[in-house]
Short mmCIF file of C-alpha atoms and ligand atoms in Angstrom, two decimals:
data_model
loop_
_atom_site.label_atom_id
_atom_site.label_comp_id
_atom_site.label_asym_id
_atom_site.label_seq_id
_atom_site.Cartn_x
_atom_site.Cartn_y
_atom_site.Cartn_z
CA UNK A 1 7.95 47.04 35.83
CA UNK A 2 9.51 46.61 32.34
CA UNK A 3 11.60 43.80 31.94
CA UNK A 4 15.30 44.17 32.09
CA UNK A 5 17.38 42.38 29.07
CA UNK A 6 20.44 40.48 29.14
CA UNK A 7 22.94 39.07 26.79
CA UNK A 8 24.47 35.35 26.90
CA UNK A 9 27.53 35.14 24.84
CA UNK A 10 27.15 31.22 24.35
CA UNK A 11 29.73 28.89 23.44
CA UNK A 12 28.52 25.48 21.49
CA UNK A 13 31.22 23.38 21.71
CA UNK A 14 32.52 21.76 19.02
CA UNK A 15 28.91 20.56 17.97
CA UNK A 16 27.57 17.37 18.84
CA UNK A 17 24.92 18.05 21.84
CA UNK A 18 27.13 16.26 24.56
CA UNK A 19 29.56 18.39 24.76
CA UNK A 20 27.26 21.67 25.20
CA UNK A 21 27.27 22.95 28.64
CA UNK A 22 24.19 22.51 30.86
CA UNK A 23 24.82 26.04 31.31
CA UNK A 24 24.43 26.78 28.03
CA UNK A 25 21.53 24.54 27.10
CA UNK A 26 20.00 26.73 30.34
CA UNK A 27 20.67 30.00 28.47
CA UNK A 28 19.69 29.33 24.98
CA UNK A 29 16.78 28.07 26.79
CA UNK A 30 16.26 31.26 28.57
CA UNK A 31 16.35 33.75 25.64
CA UNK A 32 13.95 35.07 23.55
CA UNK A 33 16.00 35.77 20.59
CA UNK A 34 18.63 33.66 19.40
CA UNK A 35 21.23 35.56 17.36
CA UNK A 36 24.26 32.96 15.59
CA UNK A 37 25.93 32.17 12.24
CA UNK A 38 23.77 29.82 10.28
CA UNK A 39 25.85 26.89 10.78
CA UNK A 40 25.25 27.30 14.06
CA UNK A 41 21.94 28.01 14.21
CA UNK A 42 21.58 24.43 12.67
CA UNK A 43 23.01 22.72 15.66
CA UNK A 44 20.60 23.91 18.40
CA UNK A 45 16.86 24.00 15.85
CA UNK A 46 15.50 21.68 18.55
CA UNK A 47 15.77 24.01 21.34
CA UNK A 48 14.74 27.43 19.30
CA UNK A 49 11.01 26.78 19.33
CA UNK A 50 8.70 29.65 20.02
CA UNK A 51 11.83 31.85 20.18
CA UNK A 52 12.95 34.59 17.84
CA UNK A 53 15.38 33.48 15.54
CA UNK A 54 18.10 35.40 13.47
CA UNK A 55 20.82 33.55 11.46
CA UNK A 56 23.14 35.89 9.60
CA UNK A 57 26.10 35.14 6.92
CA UNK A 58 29.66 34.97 8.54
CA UNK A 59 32.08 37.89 8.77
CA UNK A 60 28.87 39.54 10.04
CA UNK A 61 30.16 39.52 13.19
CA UNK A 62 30.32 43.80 14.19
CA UNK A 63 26.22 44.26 12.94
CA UNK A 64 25.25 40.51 14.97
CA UNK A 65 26.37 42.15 18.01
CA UNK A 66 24.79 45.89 17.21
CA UNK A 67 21.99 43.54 17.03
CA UNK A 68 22.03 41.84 20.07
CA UNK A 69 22.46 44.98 21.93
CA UNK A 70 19.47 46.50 20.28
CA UNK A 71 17.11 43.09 21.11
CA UNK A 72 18.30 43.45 24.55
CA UNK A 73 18.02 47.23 25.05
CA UNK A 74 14.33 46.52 24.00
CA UNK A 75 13.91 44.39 27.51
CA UNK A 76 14.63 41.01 25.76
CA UNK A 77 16.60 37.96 27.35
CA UNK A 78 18.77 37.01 23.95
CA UNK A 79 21.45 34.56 23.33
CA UNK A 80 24.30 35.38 20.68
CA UNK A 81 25.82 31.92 20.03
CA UNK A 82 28.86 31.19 18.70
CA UNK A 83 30.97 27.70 17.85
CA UNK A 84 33.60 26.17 20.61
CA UNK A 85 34.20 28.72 23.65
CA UNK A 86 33.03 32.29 22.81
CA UNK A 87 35.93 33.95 24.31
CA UNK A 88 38.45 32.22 21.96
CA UNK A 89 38.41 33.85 18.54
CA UNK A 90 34.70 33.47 18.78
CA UNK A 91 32.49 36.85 19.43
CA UNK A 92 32.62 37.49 23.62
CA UNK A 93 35.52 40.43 22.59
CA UNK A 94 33.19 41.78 19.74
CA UNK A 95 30.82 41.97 21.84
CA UNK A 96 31.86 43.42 24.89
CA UNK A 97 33.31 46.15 23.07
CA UNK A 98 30.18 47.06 21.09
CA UNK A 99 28.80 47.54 24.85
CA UNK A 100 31.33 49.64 25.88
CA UNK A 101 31.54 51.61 22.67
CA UNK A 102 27.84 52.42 22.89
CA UNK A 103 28.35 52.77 26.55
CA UNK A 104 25.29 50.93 27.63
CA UNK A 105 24.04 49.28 31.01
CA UNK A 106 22.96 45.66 30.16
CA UNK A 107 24.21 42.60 31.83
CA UNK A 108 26.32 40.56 29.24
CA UNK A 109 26.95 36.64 30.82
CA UNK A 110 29.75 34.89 28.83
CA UNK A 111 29.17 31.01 28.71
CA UNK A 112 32.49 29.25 28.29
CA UNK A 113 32.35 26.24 25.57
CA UNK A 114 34.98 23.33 24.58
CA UNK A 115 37.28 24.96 22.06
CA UNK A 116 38.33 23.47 18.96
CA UNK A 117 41.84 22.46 20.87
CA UNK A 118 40.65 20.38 23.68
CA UNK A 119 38.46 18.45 21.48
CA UNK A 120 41.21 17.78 18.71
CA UNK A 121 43.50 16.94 21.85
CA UNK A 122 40.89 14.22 23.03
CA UNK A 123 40.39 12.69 19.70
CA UNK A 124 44.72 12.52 19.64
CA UNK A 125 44.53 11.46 23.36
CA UNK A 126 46.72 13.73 25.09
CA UNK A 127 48.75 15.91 23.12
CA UNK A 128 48.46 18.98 25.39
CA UNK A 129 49.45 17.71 28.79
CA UNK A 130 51.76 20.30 29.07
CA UNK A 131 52.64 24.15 28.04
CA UNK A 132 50.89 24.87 24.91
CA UNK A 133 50.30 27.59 22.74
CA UNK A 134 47.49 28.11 20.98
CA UNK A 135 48.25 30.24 16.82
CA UNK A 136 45.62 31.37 14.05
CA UNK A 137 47.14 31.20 10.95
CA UNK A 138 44.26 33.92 9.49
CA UNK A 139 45.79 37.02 8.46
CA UNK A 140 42.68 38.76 7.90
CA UNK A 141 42.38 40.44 11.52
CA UNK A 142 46.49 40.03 12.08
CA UNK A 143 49.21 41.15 10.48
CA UNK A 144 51.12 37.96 9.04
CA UNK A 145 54.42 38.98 10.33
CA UNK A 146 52.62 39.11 13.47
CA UNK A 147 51.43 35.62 13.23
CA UNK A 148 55.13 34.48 11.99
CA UNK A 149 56.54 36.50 15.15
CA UNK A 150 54.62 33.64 17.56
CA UNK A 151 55.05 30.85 15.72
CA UNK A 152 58.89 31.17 16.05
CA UNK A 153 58.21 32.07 19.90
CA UNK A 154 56.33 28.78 20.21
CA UNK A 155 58.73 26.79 18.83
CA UNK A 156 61.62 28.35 20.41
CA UNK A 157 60.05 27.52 23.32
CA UNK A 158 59.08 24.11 22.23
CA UNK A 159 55.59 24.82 23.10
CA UNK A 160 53.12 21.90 21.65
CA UNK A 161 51.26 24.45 19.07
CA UNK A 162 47.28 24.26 18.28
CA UNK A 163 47.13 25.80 14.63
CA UNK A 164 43.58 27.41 14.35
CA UNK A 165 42.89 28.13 10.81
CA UNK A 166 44.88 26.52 9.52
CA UNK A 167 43.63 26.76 5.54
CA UNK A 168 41.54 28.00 3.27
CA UNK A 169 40.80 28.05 -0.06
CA UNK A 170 42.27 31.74 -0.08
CA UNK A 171 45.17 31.32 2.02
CA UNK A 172 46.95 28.26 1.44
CA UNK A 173 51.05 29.33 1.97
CA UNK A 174 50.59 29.92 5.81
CA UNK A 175 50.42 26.13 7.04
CA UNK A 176 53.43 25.80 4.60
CA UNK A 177 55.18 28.31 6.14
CA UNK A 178 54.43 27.98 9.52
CA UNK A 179 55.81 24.16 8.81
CA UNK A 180 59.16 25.73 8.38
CA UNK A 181 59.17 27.88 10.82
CA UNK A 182 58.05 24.95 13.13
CA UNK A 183 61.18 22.36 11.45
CA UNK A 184 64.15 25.33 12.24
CA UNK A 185 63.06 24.70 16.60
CA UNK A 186 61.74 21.05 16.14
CA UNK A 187 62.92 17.72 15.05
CA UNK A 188 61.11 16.19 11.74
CA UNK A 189 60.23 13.49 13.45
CA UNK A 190 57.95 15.62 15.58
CA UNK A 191 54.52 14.12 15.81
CA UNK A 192 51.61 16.14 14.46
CA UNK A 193 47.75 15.35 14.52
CA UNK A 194 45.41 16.76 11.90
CA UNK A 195 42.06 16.55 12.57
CA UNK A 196 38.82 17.65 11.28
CA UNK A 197 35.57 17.87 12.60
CA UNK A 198 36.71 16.91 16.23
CA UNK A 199 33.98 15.93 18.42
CA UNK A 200 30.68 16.05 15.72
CA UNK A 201 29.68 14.78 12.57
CA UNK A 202 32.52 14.10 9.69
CA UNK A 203 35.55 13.53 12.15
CA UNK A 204 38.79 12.64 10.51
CA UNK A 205 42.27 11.89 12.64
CA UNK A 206 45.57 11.48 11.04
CA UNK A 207 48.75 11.35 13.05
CA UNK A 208 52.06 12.07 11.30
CA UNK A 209 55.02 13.96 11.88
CA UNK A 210 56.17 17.52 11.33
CA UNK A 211 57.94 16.10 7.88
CA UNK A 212 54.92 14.87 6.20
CA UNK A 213 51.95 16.99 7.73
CA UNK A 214 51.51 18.67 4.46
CA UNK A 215 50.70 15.40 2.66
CA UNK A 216 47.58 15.47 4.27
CA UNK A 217 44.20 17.23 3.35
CA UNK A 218 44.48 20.50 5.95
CA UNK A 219 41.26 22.98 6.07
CA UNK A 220 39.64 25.36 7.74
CA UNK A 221 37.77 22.75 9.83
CA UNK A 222 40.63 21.08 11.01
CA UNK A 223 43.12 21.75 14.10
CA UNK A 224 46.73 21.36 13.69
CA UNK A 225 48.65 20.11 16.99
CA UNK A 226 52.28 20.15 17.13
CA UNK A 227 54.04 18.15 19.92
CA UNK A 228 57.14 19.32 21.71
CA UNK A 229 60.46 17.30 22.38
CA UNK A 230 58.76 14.56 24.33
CA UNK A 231 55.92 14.10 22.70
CA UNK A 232 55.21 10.53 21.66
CA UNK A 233 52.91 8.09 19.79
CA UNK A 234 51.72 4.79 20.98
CA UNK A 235 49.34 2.61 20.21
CA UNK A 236 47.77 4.95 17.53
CA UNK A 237 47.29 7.49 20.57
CA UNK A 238 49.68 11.16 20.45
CA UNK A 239 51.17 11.78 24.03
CA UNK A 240 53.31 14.68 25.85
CA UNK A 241 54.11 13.49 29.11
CA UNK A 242 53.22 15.50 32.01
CA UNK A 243 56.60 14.88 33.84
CA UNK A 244 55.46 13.07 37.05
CA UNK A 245 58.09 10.28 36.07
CA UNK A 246 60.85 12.63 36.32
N1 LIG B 301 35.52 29.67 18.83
C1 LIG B 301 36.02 28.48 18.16
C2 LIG B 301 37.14 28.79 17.17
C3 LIG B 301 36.73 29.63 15.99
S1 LIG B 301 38.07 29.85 14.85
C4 LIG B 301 36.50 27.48 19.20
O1 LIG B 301 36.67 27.84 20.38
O2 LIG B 301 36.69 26.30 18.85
C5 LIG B 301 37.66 28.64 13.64
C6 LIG B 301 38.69 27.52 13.61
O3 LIG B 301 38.50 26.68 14.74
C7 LIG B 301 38.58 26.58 12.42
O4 LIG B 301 39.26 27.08 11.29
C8 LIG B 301 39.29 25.34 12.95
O5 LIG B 301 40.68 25.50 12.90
C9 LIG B 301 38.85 25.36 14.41
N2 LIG B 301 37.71 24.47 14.72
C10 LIG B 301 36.54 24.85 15.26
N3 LIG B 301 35.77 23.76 15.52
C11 LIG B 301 36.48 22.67 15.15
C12 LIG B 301 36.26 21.24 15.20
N4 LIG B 301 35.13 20.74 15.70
N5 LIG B 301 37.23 20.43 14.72
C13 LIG B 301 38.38 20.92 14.24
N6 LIG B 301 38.66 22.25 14.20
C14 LIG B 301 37.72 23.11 14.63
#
Protein backbone atom coordinates (compact mmCIF):
# COMPACT_ATOMS: atom_id res chain seq x y z
CA UNK A 1 0.00 0.00 0.00
CA UNK A 2 1.25 3.54 -0.83
CA UNK A 3 2.21 5.51 1.93
CA UNK A 4 -0.10 8.08 3.30
CA UNK A 5 1.55 11.77 3.94
CA UNK A 6 1.13 14.06 6.68
CA UNK A 7 1.95 17.57 7.57
CA UNK A 8 3.55 18.84 11.05
CA UNK A 9 3.11 22.49 11.43
CA UNK A 10 6.19 22.77 13.92
CA UNK A 11 6.82 25.42 16.28
CA UNK A 12 10.75 26.06 17.28
CA UNK A 13 10.59 28.01 20.10
CA UNK A 14 12.37 30.88 20.45
CA UNK A 15 15.64 29.04 19.28
CA UNK A 16 18.04 27.66 21.52
CA UNK A 17 17.47 23.64 21.45
CA UNK A 18 16.06 23.51 25.13
CA UNK A 19 13.23 25.01 24.69
CA UNK A 20 12.05 22.84 21.50
CA UNK A 21 9.42 20.43 22.34
CA UNK A 22 10.21 16.69 22.51
CA UNK A 23 7.29 16.64 20.39
CA UNK A 24 8.70 18.54 17.98
CA UNK A 25 12.23 17.20 17.93
CA UNK A 26 9.92 13.74 17.33
CA UNK A 27 8.35 15.31 14.22
CA UNK A 28 11.11 17.01 12.49
CA UNK A 29 12.59 13.73 13.13
CA UNK A 30 9.82 11.95 11.47
CA UNK A 31 9.62 13.86 8.14
CA UNK A 32 11.11 13.45 5.06
CA UNK A 33 11.07 16.93 3.87
CA UNK A 34 11.69 19.78 5.94
CA UNK A 35 10.08 22.96 4.57
CA UNK A 36 11.10 26.52 6.86
CA UNK A 37 12.47 30.08 6.42
CA UNK A 38 16.21 29.97 6.23
CA UNK A 39 16.78 31.33 9.55
CA UNK A 40 15.13 28.63 10.70
CA UNK A 41 16.36 26.07 8.84
CA UNK A 42 19.73 27.06 10.55
CA UNK A 43 18.56 26.18 13.97
CA UNK A 44 17.65 22.48 13.49
CA UNK A 45 20.91 21.48 10.52
CA UNK A 46 21.79 18.79 13.07
CA UNK A 47 18.65 16.94 12.90
CA UNK A 48 17.98 17.38 8.86
CA UNK A 49 20.40 14.67 7.78
CA UNK A 50 19.36 12.35 5.03
CA UNK A 51 16.14 14.40 4.80
CA UNK A 52 14.92 16.64 2.02
CA UNK A 53 15.55 20.05 2.69
CA UNK A 54 13.88 23.32 1.34
CA UNK A 55 14.69 26.79 2.82
CA UNK A 56 12.85 29.62 1.11
CA UNK A 57 13.14 33.65 1.53
CA UNK A 58 10.51 35.15 4.00
CA UNK A 59 7.14 36.59 2.98
CA UNK A 60 7.11 33.28 1.04
CA UNK A 61 4.80 32.08 3.24
CA UNK A 62 1.35 31.26 0.65
CA UNK A 63 3.89 29.09 -2.07
CA UNK A 64 5.86 27.22 1.34
CA UNK A 65 2.59 25.87 2.19
CA UNK A 66 1.36 25.05 -1.68
CA UNK A 67 4.52 23.26 -1.21
CA UNK A 68 4.06 21.32 1.64
CA UNK A 69 0.77 20.18 0.46
CA UNK A 70 2.22 19.03 -2.79
CA UNK A 71 5.33 16.95 -0.83
CA UNK A 72 2.67 15.46 1.20
CA UNK A 73 0.04 14.68 -1.48
CA UNK A 74 3.04 12.75 -3.05
CA UNK A 75 2.88 10.18 0.17
CA UNK A 76 5.64 12.09 2.08
CA UNK A 77 5.80 12.63 6.00
CA UNK A 78 7.03 16.58 5.87
CA UNK A 79 7.54 19.11 8.50
CA UNK A 80 6.84 22.95 7.72
CA UNK A 81 8.66 24.70 10.59
CA UNK A 82 8.21 27.87 11.74
CA UNK A 83 9.84 30.19 14.78
CA UNK A 84 8.03 30.33 18.46
CA UNK A 85 4.43 28.55 18.40
CA UNK A 86 3.11 28.05 14.82
CA UNK A 87 -0.33 29.04 15.59
CA UNK A 88 0.68 32.59 16.72
CA UNK A 89 1.39 34.79 13.72
CA UNK A 90 3.51 31.94 12.56
CA UNK A 91 2.10 29.69 9.45
CA UNK A 92 -0.56 26.89 11.20
CA UNK A 93 -3.54 29.53 9.71
CA UNK A 94 -1.72 29.70 6.24
CA UNK A 95 -1.66 26.52 6.19
CA UNK A 96 -4.76 25.12 7.13
CA UNK A 97 -6.42 27.26 4.78
CA UNK A 98 -4.32 26.27 1.74
CA UNK A 99 -5.84 22.67 2.76
CA UNK A 100 -9.13 23.69 2.80
CA UNK A 101 -8.91 25.91 -0.24
CA UNK A 102 -7.57 23.01 -2.29
CA UNK A 103 -9.97 20.88 -0.44
CA UNK A 104 -7.66 18.01 0.20
CA UNK A 105 -7.64 14.89 2.65
CA UNK A 106 -4.20 14.90 4.44
CA UNK A 107 -3.70 14.86 8.11
CA UNK A 108 -2.13 18.29 9.17
CA UNK A 109 -0.67 17.90 13.17
CA UNK A 110 0.02 21.41 14.62
CA UNK A 111 2.98 21.30 17.19
CA UNK A 112 2.59 24.11 19.69
CA UNK A 113 6.08 26.04 20.46
CA UNK A 114 7.12 28.80 23.21
CA UNK A 115 6.10 32.10 21.68
CA UNK A 116 8.13 35.07 21.62
CA UNK A 117 5.94 36.39 24.84
CA UNK A 118 6.52 33.73 27.34
CA UNK A 119 10.11 33.75 26.71
CA UNK A 120 10.51 37.67 26.93
CA UNK A 121 8.23 37.26 30.15
CA UNK A 122 10.83 34.71 31.68
CA UNK A 123 13.84 36.71 30.88
CA UNK A 124 11.66 39.92 32.81
CA UNK A 125 10.55 37.30 35.45
CA UNK A 126 6.96 37.59 35.58
CA UNK A 127 5.43 40.29 33.80
CA UNK A 128 2.37 38.34 32.58
CA UNK A 129 0.92 36.83 35.70
CA UNK A 130 -2.18 38.17 34.90
CA UNK A 131 -4.69 39.29 31.88
CA UNK A 132 -2.61 40.10 28.98
CA UNK A 133 -2.98 40.98 25.59
CA UNK A 134 -0.92 40.10 23.09
CA UNK A 135 -0.60 43.36 19.68
CA UNK A 136 1.49 43.26 16.29
CA UNK A 137 2.40 46.49 15.45
CA UNK A 138 2.89 45.22 11.46
CA UNK A 139 0.53 46.86 9.27
CA UNK A 140 1.33 44.86 6.36
CA UNK A 141 -1.50 42.08 6.87
CA UNK A 142 -3.73 44.73 9.20
CA UNK A 143 -5.11 47.73 8.69
CA UNK A 144 -3.26 50.30 11.13
CA UNK A 145 -6.38 51.77 12.43
CA UNK A 146 -7.13 48.31 13.20
CA UNK A 147 -4.03 47.81 15.17
CA UNK A 148 -4.62 51.43 16.94
CA UNK A 149 -8.35 50.17 17.67
CA UNK A 150 -6.66 47.30 20.23
CA UNK A 151 -4.08 49.03 21.54
CA UNK A 152 -6.53 51.59 23.09
CA UNK A 153 -8.75 48.43 24.14
CA UNK A 154 -5.71 47.04 25.95
CA UNK A 155 -4.95 49.85 27.72
CA UNK A 156 -8.37 50.79 28.61
CA UNK A 157 -8.47 47.71 30.07
CA UNK A 158 -5.11 47.94 31.62
CA UNK A 159 -4.17 44.76 30.07
CA UNK A 160 -0.14 44.13 30.44
CA UNK A 161 0.48 44.37 26.42
CA UNK A 162 3.16 42.02 24.47
CA UNK A 163 4.10 44.30 21.36
CA UNK A 164 5.08 41.80 18.52
CA UNK A 165 6.79 43.67 15.86
CA UNK A 166 7.47 46.09 17.23
CA UNK A 167 10.04 47.88 14.45
CA UNK A 168 11.51 47.83 11.48
CA UNK A 169 13.59 49.55 9.39
CA UNK A 170 10.35 50.41 7.26
CA UNK A 171 7.99 51.12 9.90
CA UNK A 172 9.38 53.00 12.62
CA UNK A 173 6.19 55.57 13.83
CA UNK A 174 4.06 52.59 15.20
CA UNK A 175 6.05 51.85 18.58
CA UNK A 176 5.90 55.73 18.83
CA UNK A 177 2.49 55.80 18.50
CA UNK A 178 1.37 52.98 20.19
CA UNK A 179 3.55 54.69 23.24
CA UNK A 180 0.92 57.34 23.27
CA UNK A 181 -1.78 55.56 22.94
CA UNK A 182 -0.42 53.34 25.84
CA UNK A 183 0.50 56.92 28.22
CA UNK A 184 -3.48 58.38 27.69
CA UNK A 185 -4.73 54.65 29.95
CA UNK A 186 -1.35 54.22 31.86
CA UNK A 187 0.80 56.02 34.27
CA UNK A 188 4.50 57.04 32.92
CA UNK A 189 5.89 55.40 35.45
CA UNK A 190 4.59 52.15 34.00
CA UNK A 191 7.31 49.58 33.78
CA UNK A 192 8.23 48.26 30.35
CA UNK A 193 10.80 45.44 29.34
CA UNK A 194 12.46 45.44 25.94
CA UNK A 195 14.05 42.55 25.02
CA UNK A 196 15.73 41.00 22.17
CA UNK A 197 16.65 37.72 21.31
CA UNK A 198 14.79 36.13 24.39
CA UNK A 199 15.78 32.71 25.09
CA UNK A 200 18.86 32.13 22.21
CA UNK A 201 21.88 33.62 21.09
CA UNK A 202 22.30 37.69 21.31
CA UNK A 203 19.77 38.26 24.29
CA UNK A 204 19.48 41.79 25.47
CA UNK A 205 17.02 42.93 28.61
CA UNK A 206 16.35 46.45 29.48
CA UNK A 207 13.68 47.42 31.97
CA UNK A 208 12.33 50.98 31.92
CA UNK A 209 9.19 52.63 32.07
CA UNK A 210 6.48 53.63 29.63
CA UNK A 211 8.26 57.36 29.65
CA UNK A 212 11.56 56.37 28.41
CA UNK A 213 10.96 53.04 26.38
CA UNK A 214 11.77 54.85 23.24
CA UNK A 215 15.31 55.67 24.39
CA UNK A 216 16.10 52.30 23.85
CA UNK A 217 17.22 50.35 20.64
CA UNK A 218 13.54 48.60 19.68
CA UNK A 219 13.56 46.01 16.53
CA UNK A 220 11.98 43.55 14.94
CA UNK A 221 13.64 40.92 17.18
CA UNK A 222 12.61 42.30 20.24
CA UNK A 223 9.23 41.98 22.40
CA UNK A 224 7.76 44.91 24.01
CA UNK A 225 5.86 44.14 27.46
CA UNK A 226 3.82 46.69 29.04
CA UNK A 227 2.76 46.19 32.72
CA UNK A 228 -0.61 47.17 34.09
CA UNK A 229 -1.39 49.26 37.35
CA UNK A 230 0.34 46.85 39.66
CA UNK A 231 3.01 45.92 37.96
CA UNK A 232 6.32 46.32 39.78
CA UNK A 233 10.14 46.06 39.64
CA UNK A 234 12.37 44.57 42.21
CA UNK A 235 15.49 43.48 42.42
CA UNK A 236 16.16 44.03 38.62
CA UNK A 237 13.16 41.46 38.11
CA UNK A 238 9.49 43.07 36.34
CA UNK A 239 6.42 41.68 38.36
CA UNK A 240 2.40 41.84 38.06
CA UNK A 241 1.08 40.26 40.98
CA UNK A 242 -1.28 37.52 40.61
CA UNK A 243 -3.63 38.77 43.45
CA UNK A 244 -3.47 35.87 45.98
CA UNK A 245 -2.51 38.62 48.65
CA UNK A 246 -5.69 40.32 48.21
N1 LIG B 1 5.58 32.73 15.76
C1 LIG B 1 6.45 33.63 16.50
C2 LIG B 1 6.15 35.10 16.24
C3 LIG B 1 6.42 35.56 14.82
S1 LIG B 1 6.15 37.30 14.64
C4 LIG B 1 6.32 33.33 17.99
O1 LIG B 1 5.38 32.63 18.40
O2 LIG B 1 7.19 33.78 18.76
C5 LIG B 1 7.80 37.89 14.73
C6 LIG B 1 8.00 38.73 15.99
O3 LIG B 1 8.08 37.87 17.11
C7 LIG B 1 9.30 39.52 16.02
O4 LIG B 1 9.20 40.75 15.35
C8 LIG B 1 9.49 39.75 17.51
O5 LIG B 1 8.65 40.79 17.96
C9 LIG B 1 8.95 38.43 18.08
N2 LIG B 1 9.99 37.44 18.42
C10 LIG B 1 10.09 36.19 17.92
N3 LIG B 1 11.10 35.52 18.54
C11 LIG B 1 11.63 36.36 19.45
C12 LIG B 1 12.68 36.25 20.44
N4 LIG B 1 13.35 35.11 20.60
N5 LIG B 1 12.95 37.33 21.21
C13 LIG B 1 12.25 38.46 21.08
N6 LIG B 1 11.24 38.62 20.19
C14 LIG B 1 10.94 37.59 19.38
Amino acid sequence: MEQKGRIYVVGLGPGNREYMSMRAIRAIEDAEVVIGYKTYIDLIRDLLAGKEVIDSGMRKEVERCHLTLDKALEGKKVALVSSGDAGVYGMAGIMLEIKDERDEDIDIEIVPGITAASAASAVLGAPMMHDFAVISLSDLLTDWELIKKRLTCAAMGDFVVALYNPKSMGRVHQIEEAREIMMKYKGKDTPVGIVKNAKRQGEEVIITDLEHMLDYAIDMLTVVVIGNAHTYVKNGKMITPRGYQR
